[in-house]
JSON list of C-alpha atoms in Angstrom, two decimals:
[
{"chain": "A", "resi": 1, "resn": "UNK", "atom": "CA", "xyz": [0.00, 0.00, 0.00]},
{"chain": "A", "resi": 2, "resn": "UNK", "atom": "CA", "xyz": [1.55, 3.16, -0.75]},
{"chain": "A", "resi": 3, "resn": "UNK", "atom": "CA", "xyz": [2.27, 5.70, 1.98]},
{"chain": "A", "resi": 4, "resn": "UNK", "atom": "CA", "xyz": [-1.16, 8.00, 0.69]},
{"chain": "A", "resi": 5, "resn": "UNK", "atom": "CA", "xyz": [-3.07, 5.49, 0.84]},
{"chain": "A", "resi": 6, "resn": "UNK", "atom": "CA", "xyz": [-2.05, 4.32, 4.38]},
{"chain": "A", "resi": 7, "resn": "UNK", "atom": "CA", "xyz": [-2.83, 7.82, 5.68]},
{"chain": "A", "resi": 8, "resn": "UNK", "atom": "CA", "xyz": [-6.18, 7.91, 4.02]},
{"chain": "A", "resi": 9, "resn": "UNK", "atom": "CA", "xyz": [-6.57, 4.53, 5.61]},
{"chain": "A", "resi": 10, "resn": "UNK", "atom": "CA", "xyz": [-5.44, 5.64, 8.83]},
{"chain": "A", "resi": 11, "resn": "UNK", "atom": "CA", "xyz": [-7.60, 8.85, 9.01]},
{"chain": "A", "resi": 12, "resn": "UNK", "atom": "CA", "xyz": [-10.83, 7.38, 7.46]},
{"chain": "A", "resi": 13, "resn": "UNK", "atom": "CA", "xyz": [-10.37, 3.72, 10.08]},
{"chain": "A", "resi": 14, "resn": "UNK", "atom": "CA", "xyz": [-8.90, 5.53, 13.00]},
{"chain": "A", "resi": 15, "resn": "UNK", "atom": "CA", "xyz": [-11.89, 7.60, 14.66]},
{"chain": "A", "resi": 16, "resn": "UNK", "atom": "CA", "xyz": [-12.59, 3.75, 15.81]},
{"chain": "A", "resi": 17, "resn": "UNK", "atom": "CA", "xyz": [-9.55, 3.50, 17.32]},
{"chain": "A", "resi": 18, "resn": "UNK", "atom": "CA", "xyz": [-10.19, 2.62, 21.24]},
{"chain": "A", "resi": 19, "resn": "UNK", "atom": "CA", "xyz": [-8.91, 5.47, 23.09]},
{"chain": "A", "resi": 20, "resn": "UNK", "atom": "CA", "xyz": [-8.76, 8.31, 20.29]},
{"chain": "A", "resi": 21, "resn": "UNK", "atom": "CA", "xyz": [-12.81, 8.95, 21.15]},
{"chain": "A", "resi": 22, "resn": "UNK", "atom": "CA", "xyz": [-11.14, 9.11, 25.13]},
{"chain": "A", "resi": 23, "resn": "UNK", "atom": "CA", "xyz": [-11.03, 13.29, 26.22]},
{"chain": "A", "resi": 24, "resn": "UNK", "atom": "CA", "xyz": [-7.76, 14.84, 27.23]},
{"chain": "A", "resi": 25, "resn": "UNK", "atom": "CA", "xyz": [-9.64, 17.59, 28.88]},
{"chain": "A", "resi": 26, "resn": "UNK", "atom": "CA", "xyz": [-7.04, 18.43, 32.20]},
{"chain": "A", "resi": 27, "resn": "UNK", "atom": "CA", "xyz": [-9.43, 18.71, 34.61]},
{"chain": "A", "resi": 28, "resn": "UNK", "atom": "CA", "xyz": [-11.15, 15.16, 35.00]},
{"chain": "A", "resi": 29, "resn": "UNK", "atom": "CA", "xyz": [-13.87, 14.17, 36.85]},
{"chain": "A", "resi": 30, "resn": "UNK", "atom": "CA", "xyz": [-13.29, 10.79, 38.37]},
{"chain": "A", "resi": 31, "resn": "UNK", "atom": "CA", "xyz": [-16.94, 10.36, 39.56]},
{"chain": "A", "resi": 32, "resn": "UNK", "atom": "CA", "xyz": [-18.94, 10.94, 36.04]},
{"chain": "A", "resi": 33, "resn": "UNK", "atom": "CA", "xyz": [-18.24, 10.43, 32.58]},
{"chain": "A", "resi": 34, "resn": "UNK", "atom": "CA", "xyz": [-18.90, 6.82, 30.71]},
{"chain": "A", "resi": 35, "resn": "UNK", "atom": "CA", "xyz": [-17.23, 3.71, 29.94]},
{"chain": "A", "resi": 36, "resn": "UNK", "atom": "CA", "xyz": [-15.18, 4.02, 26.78]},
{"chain": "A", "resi": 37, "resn": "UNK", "atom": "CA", "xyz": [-13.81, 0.57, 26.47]},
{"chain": "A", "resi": 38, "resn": "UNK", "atom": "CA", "xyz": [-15.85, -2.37, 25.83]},
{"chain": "A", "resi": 39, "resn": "UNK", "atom": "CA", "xyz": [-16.51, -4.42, 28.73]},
{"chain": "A", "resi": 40, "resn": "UNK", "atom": "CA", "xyz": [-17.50, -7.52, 27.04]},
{"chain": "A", "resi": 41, "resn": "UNK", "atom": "CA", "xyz": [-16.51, -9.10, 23.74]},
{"chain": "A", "resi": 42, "resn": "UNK", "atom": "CA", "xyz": [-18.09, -7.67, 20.70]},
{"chain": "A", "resi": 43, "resn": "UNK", "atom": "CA", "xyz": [-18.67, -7.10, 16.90]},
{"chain": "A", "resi": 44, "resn": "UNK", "atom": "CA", "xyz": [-20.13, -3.72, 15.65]},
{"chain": "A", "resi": 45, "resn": "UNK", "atom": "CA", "xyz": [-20.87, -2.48, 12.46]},
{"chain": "A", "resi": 46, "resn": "UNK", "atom": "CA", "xyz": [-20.54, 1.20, 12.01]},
{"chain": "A", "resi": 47, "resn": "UNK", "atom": "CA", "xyz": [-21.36, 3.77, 9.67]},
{"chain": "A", "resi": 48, "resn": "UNK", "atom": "CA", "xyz": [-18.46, 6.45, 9.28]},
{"chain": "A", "resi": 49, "resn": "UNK", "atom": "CA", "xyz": [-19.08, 10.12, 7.54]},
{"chain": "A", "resi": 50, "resn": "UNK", "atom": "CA", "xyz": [-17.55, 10.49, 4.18]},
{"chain": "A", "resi": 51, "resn": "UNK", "atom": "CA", "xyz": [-14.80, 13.10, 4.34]},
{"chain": "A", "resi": 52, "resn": "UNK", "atom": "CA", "xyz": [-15.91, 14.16, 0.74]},
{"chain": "A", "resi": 53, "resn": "UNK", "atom": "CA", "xyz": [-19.17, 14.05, 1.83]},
{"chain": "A", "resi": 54, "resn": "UNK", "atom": "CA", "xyz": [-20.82, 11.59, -0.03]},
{"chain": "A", "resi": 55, "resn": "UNK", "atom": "CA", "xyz": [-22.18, 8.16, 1.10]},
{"chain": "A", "resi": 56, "resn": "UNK", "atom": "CA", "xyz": [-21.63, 7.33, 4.30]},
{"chain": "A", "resi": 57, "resn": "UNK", "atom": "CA", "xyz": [-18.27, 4.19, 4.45]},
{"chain": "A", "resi": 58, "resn": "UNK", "atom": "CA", "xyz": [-19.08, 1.31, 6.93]},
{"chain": "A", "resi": 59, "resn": "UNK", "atom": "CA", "xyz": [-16.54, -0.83, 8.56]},
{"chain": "A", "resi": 60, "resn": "UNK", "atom": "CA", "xyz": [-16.51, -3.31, 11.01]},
{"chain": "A", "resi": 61, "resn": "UNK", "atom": "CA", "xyz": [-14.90, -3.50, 14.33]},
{"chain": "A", "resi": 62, "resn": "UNK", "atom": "CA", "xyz": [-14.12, -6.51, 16.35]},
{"chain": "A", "resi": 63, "resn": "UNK", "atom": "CA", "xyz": [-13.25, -6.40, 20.18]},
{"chain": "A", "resi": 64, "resn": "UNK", "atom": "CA", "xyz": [-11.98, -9.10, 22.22]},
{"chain": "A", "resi": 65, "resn": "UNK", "atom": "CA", "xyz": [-12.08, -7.93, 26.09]},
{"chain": "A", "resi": 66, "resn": "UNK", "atom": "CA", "xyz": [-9.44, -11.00, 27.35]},
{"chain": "A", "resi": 67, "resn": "UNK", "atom": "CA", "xyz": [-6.32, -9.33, 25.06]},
{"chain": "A", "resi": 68, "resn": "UNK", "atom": "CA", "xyz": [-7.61, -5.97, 24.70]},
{"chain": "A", "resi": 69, "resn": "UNK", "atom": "CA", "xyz": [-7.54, -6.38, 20.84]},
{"chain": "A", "resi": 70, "resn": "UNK", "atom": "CA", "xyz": [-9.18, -4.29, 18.22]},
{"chain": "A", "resi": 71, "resn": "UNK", "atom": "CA", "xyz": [-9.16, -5.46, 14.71]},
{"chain": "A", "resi": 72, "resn": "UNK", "atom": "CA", "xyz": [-10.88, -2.91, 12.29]},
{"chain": "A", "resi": 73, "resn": "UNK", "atom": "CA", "xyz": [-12.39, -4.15, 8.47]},
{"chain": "A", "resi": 74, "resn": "UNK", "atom": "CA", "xyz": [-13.43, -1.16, 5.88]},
{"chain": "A", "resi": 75, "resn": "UNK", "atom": "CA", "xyz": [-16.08, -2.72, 3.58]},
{"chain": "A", "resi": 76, "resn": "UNK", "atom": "CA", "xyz": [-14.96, -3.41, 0.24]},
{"chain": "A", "resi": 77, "resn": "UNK", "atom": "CA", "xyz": [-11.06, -3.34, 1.16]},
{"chain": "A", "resi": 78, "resn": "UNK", "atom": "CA", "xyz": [-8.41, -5.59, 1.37]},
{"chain": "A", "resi": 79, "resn": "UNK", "atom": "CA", "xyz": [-6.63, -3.76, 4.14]},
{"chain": "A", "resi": 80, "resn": "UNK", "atom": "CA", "xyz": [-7.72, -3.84, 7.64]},
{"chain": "A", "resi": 81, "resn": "UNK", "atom": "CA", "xyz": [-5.92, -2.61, 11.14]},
{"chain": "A", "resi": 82, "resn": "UNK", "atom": "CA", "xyz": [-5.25, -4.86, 14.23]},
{"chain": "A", "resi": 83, "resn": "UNK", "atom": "CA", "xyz": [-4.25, -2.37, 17.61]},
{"chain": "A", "resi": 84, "resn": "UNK", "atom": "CA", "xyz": [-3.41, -4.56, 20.58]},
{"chain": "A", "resi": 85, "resn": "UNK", "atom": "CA", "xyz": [-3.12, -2.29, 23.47]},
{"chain": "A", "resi": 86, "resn": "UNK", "atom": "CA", "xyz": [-1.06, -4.81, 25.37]},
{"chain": "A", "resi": 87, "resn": "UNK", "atom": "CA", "xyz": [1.72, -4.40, 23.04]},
{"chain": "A", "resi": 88, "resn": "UNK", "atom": "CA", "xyz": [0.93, -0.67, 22.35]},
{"chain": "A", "resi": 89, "resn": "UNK", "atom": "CA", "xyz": [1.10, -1.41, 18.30]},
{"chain": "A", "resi": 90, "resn": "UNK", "atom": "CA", "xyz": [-1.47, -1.35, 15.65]},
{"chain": "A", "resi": 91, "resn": "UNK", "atom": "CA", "xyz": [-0.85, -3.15, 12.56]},
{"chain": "A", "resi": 92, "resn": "UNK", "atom": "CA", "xyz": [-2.04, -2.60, 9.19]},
{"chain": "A", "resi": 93, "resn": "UNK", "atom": "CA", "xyz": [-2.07, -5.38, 6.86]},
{"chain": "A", "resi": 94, "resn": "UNK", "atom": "CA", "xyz": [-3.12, -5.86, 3.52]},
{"chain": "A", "resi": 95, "resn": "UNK", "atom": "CA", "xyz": [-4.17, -8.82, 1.97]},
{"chain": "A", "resi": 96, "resn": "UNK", "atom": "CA", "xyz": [-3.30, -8.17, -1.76]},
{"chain": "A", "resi": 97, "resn": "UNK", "atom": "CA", "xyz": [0.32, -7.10, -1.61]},
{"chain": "A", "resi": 98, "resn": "UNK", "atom": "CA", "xyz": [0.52, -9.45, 1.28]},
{"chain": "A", "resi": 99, "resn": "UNK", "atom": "CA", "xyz": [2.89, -6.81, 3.30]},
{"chain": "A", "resi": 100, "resn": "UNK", "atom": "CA", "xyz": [2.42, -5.65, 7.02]},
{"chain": "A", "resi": 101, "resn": "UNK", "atom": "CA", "xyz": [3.13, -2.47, 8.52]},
{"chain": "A", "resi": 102, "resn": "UNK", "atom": "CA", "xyz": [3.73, -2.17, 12.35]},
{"chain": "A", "resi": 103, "resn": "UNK", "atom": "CA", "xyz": [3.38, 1.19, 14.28]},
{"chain": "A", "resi": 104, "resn": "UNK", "atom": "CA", "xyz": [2.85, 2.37, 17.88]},
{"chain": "A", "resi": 105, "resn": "UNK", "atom": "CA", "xyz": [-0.42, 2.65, 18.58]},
{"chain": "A", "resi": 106, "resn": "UNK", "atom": "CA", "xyz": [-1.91, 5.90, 18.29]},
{"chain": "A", "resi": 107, "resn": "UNK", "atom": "CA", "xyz": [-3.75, 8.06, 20.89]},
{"chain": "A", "resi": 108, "resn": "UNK", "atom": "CA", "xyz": [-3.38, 8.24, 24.87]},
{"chain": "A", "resi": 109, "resn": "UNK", "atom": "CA", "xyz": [-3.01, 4.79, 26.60]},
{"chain": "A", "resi": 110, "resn": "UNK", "atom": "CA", "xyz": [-6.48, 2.69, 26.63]},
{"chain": "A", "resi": 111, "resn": "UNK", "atom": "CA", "xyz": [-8.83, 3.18, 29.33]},
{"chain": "A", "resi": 112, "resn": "UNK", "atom": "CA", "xyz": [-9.18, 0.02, 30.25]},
{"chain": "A", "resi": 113, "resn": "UNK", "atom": "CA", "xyz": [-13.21, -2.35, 30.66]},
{"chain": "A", "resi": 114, "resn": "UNK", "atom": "CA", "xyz": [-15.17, -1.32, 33.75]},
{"chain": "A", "resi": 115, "resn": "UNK", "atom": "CA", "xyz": [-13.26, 2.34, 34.20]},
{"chain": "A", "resi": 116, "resn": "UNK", "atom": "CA", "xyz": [-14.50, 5.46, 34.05]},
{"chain": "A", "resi": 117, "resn": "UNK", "atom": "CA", "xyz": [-12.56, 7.48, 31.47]},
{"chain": "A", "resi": 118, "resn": "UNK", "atom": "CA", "xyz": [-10.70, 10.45, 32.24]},
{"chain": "A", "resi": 119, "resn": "UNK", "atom": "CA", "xyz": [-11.72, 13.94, 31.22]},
{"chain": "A", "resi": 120, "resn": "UNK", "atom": "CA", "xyz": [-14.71, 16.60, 30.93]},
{"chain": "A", "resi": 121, "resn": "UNK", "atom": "CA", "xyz": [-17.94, 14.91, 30.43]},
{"chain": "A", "resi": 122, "resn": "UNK", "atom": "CA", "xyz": [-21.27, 16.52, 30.73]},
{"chain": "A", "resi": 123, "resn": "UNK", "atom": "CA", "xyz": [-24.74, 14.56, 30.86]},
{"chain": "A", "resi": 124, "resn": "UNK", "atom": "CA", "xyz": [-26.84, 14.60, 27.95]},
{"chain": "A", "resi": 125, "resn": "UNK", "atom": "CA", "xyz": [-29.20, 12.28, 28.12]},
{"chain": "A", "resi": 126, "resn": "UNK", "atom": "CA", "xyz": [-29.92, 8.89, 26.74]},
{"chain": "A", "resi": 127, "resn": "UNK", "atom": "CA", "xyz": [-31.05, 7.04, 23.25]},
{"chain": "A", "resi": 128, "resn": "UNK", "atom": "CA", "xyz": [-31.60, 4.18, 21.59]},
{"chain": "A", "resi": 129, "resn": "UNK", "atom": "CA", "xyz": [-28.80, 3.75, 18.11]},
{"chain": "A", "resi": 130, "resn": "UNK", "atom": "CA", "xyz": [-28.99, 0.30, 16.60]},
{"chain": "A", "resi": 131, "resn": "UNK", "atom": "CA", "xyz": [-31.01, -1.28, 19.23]},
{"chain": "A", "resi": 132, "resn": "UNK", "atom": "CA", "xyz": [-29.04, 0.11, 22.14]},
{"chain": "A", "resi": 133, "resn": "UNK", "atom": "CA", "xyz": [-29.74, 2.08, 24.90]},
{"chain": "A", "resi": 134, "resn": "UNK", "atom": "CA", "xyz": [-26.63, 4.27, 25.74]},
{"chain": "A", "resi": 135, "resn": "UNK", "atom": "CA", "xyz": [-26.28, 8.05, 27.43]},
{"chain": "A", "resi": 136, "resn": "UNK", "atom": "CA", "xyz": [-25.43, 10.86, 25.91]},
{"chain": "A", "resi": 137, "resn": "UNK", "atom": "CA", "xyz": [-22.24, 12.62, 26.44]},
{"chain": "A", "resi": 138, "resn": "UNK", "atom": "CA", "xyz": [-20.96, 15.91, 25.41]},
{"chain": "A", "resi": 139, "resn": "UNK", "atom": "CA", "xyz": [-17.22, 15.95, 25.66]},
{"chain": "A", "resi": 140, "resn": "UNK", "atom": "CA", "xyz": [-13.74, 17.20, 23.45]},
{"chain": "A", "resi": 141, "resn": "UNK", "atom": "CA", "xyz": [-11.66, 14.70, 21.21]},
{"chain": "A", "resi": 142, "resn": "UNK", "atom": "CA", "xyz": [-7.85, 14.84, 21.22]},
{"chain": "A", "resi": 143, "resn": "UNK", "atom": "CA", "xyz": [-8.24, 17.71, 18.46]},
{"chain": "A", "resi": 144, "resn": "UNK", "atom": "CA", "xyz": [-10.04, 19.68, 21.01]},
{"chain": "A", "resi": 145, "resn": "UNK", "atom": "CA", "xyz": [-13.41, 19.42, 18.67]},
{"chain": "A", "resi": 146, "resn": "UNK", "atom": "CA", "xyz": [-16.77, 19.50, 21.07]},
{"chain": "A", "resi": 147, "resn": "UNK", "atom": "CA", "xyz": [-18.95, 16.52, 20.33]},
{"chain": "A", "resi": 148, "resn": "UNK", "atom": "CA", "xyz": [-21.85, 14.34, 21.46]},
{"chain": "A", "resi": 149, "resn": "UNK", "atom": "CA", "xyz": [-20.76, 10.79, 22.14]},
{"chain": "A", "resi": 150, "resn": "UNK", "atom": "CA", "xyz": [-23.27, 7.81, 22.73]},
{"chain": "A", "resi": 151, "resn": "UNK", "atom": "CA", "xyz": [-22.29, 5.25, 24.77]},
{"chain": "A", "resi": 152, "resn": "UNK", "atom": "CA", "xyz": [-24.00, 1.93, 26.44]},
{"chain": "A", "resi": 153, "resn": "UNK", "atom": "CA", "xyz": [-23.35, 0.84, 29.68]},
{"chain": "A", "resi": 154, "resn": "UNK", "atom": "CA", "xyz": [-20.88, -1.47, 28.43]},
{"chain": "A", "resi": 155, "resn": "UNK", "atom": "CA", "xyz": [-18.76, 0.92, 27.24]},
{"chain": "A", "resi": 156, "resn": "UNK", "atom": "CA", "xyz": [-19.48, 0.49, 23.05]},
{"chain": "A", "resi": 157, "resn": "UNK", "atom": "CA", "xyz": [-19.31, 3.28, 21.32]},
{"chain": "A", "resi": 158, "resn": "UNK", "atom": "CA", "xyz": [-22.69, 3.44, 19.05]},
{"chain": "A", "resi": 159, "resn": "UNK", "atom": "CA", "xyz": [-22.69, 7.20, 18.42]},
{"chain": "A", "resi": 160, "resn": "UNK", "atom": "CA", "xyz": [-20.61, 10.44, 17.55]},
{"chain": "A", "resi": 161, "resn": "UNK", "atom": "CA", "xyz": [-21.65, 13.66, 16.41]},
{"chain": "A", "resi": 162, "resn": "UNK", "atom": "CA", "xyz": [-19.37, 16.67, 15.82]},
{"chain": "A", "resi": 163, "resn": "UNK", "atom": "CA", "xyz": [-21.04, 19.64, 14.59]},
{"chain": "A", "resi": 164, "resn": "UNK", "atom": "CA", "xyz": [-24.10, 18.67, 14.19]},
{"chain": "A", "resi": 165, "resn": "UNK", "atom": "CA", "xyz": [-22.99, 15.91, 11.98]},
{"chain": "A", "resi": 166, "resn": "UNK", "atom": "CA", "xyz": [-22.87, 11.97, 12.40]},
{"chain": "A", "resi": 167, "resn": "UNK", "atom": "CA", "xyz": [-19.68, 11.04, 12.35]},
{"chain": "A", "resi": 168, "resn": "UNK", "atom": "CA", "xyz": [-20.02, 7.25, 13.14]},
{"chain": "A", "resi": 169, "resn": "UNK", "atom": "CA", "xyz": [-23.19, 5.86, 13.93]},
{"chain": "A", "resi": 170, "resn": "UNK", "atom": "CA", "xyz": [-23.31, 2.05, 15.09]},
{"chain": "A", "resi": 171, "resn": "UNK", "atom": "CA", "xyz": [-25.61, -0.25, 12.53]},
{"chain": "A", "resi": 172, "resn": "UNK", "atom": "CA", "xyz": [-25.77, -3.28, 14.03]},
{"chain": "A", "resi": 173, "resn": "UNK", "atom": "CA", "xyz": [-24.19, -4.73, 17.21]},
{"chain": "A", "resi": 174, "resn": "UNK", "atom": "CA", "xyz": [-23.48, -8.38, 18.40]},
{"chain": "A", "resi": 175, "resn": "UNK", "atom": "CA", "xyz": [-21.87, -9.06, 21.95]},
{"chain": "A", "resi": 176, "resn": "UNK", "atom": "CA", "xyz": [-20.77, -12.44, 21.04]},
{"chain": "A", "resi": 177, "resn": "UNK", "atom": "CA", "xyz": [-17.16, -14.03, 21.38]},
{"chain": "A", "resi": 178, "resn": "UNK", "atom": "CA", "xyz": [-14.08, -13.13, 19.19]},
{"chain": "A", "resi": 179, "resn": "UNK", "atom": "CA", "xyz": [-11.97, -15.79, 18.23]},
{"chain": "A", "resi": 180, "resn": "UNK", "atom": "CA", "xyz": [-8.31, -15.14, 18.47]},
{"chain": "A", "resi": 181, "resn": "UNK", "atom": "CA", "xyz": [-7.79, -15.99, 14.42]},
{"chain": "A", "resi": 182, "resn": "UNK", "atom": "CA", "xyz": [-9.36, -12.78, 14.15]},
{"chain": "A", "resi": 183, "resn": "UNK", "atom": "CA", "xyz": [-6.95, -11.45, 15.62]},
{"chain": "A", "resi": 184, "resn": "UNK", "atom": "CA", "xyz": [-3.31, -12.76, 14.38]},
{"chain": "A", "resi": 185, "resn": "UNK", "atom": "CA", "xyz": [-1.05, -10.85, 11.97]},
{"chain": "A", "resi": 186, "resn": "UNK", "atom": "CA", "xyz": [0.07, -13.08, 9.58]},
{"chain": "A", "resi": 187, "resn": "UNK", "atom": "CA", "xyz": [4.16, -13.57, 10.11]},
{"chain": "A", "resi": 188, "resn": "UNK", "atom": "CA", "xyz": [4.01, -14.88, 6.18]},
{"chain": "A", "resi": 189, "resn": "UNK", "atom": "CA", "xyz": [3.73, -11.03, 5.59]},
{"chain": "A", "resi": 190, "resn": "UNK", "atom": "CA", "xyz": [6.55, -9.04, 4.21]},
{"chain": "A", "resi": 191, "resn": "UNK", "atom": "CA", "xyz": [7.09, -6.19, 6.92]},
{"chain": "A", "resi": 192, "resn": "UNK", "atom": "CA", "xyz": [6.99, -2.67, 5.69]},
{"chain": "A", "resi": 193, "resn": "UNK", "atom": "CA", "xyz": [8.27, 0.67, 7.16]},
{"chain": "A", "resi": 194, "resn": "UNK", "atom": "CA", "xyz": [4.82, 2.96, 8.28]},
{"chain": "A", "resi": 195, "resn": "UNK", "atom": "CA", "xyz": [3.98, 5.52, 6.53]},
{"chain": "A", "resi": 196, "resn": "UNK", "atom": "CA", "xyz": [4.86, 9.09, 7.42]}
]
């Protein structure tokens, strides 16, 4: 994959990184704000924003809770991203060129299941996105951009909204085990430098 396309890759998959949805407001409030890491294994289809505003993209994200793994699939693409936050890496790999690319893994370090995160959360209140109930929380990304952030009590993302816009919206969403082949990079893979 050349190093454009790995960006585009990067900035279109990475909203759904765990932990780059997590505040960095300095004044946190240990006592309220939601769970930002899934507590429980799960696979959720999401809808992302086009950046050229057409059509909205969907990917799929995978979460296994035991390794605090994240694998992320575009549709229609033959490159997908693995982050294990145990390792601090995320790994893109693509399946035609049959190359891998290893890099540390973006963002602040995870929040991990069952904690509150860190930062300046307000209340909203509460929905319903792809047959979930989750609370509404207004709150700044690492850019410093103000947004609206849905999530359940389980800590799954199912909603962002920056600007009045839906960024990512959650389609469908299946708390179900993740195998670990999901998961593994294959070491057949030639190993390529990141891009810049």
């Amino acid at each position: 994959m050349m190093g454009r396309e790995r960006r585009h890759f990067l900035r279109n998959s990475g909203i759904l990184a765990l932990g780059l949805m997590a505040p960095l407001a300095a004044q946190a409030d240990k006592t309220t704000g939601p769970y930002v890491t899934p507590s429980v294994d799960v696979a959720v289809t999401y809808e992302l924003a086009s950046p050229e505003g057409g059509a909205p993209v969907r990917q799929d994200m995978h979460w296994q809770v035991a390794t605090l793994r994240q694998r992320i699939d575009p549709a229609g693409s033959a490159v997908y991203m693995i982050t294990s936050w145990k390792d601090r890496t995320l790994t893109v790999v693509d399946t035609l060129s049959h190359r891998r690319s290893t890099m540390p893994a973006p963002g602040t370090a995870l929040t991990l299941p069952g904690q509150v995160a860190a930062g300046s959360f307000a209340r909203m209140g509460t929905d319903t996105v792809a047959g979930q109930f989750c609370t509404v929380w207004r709150t700044v990304d690492q850019d410093g951009r103000p947004g609206d952030a849905c999530y359940t009590a389980d800590g799954i993302l199912v909603r962002m909204v920056q600007g009045g816009r839906t960024m990512v919206q959650a389609v469908s969403v299946e708390r179900v085990p993740q195998p670990d082949a999901l998961f593994v990079v294959p070491q057949d893979y030639s190993e390529t430098a990141p891009a810049r």
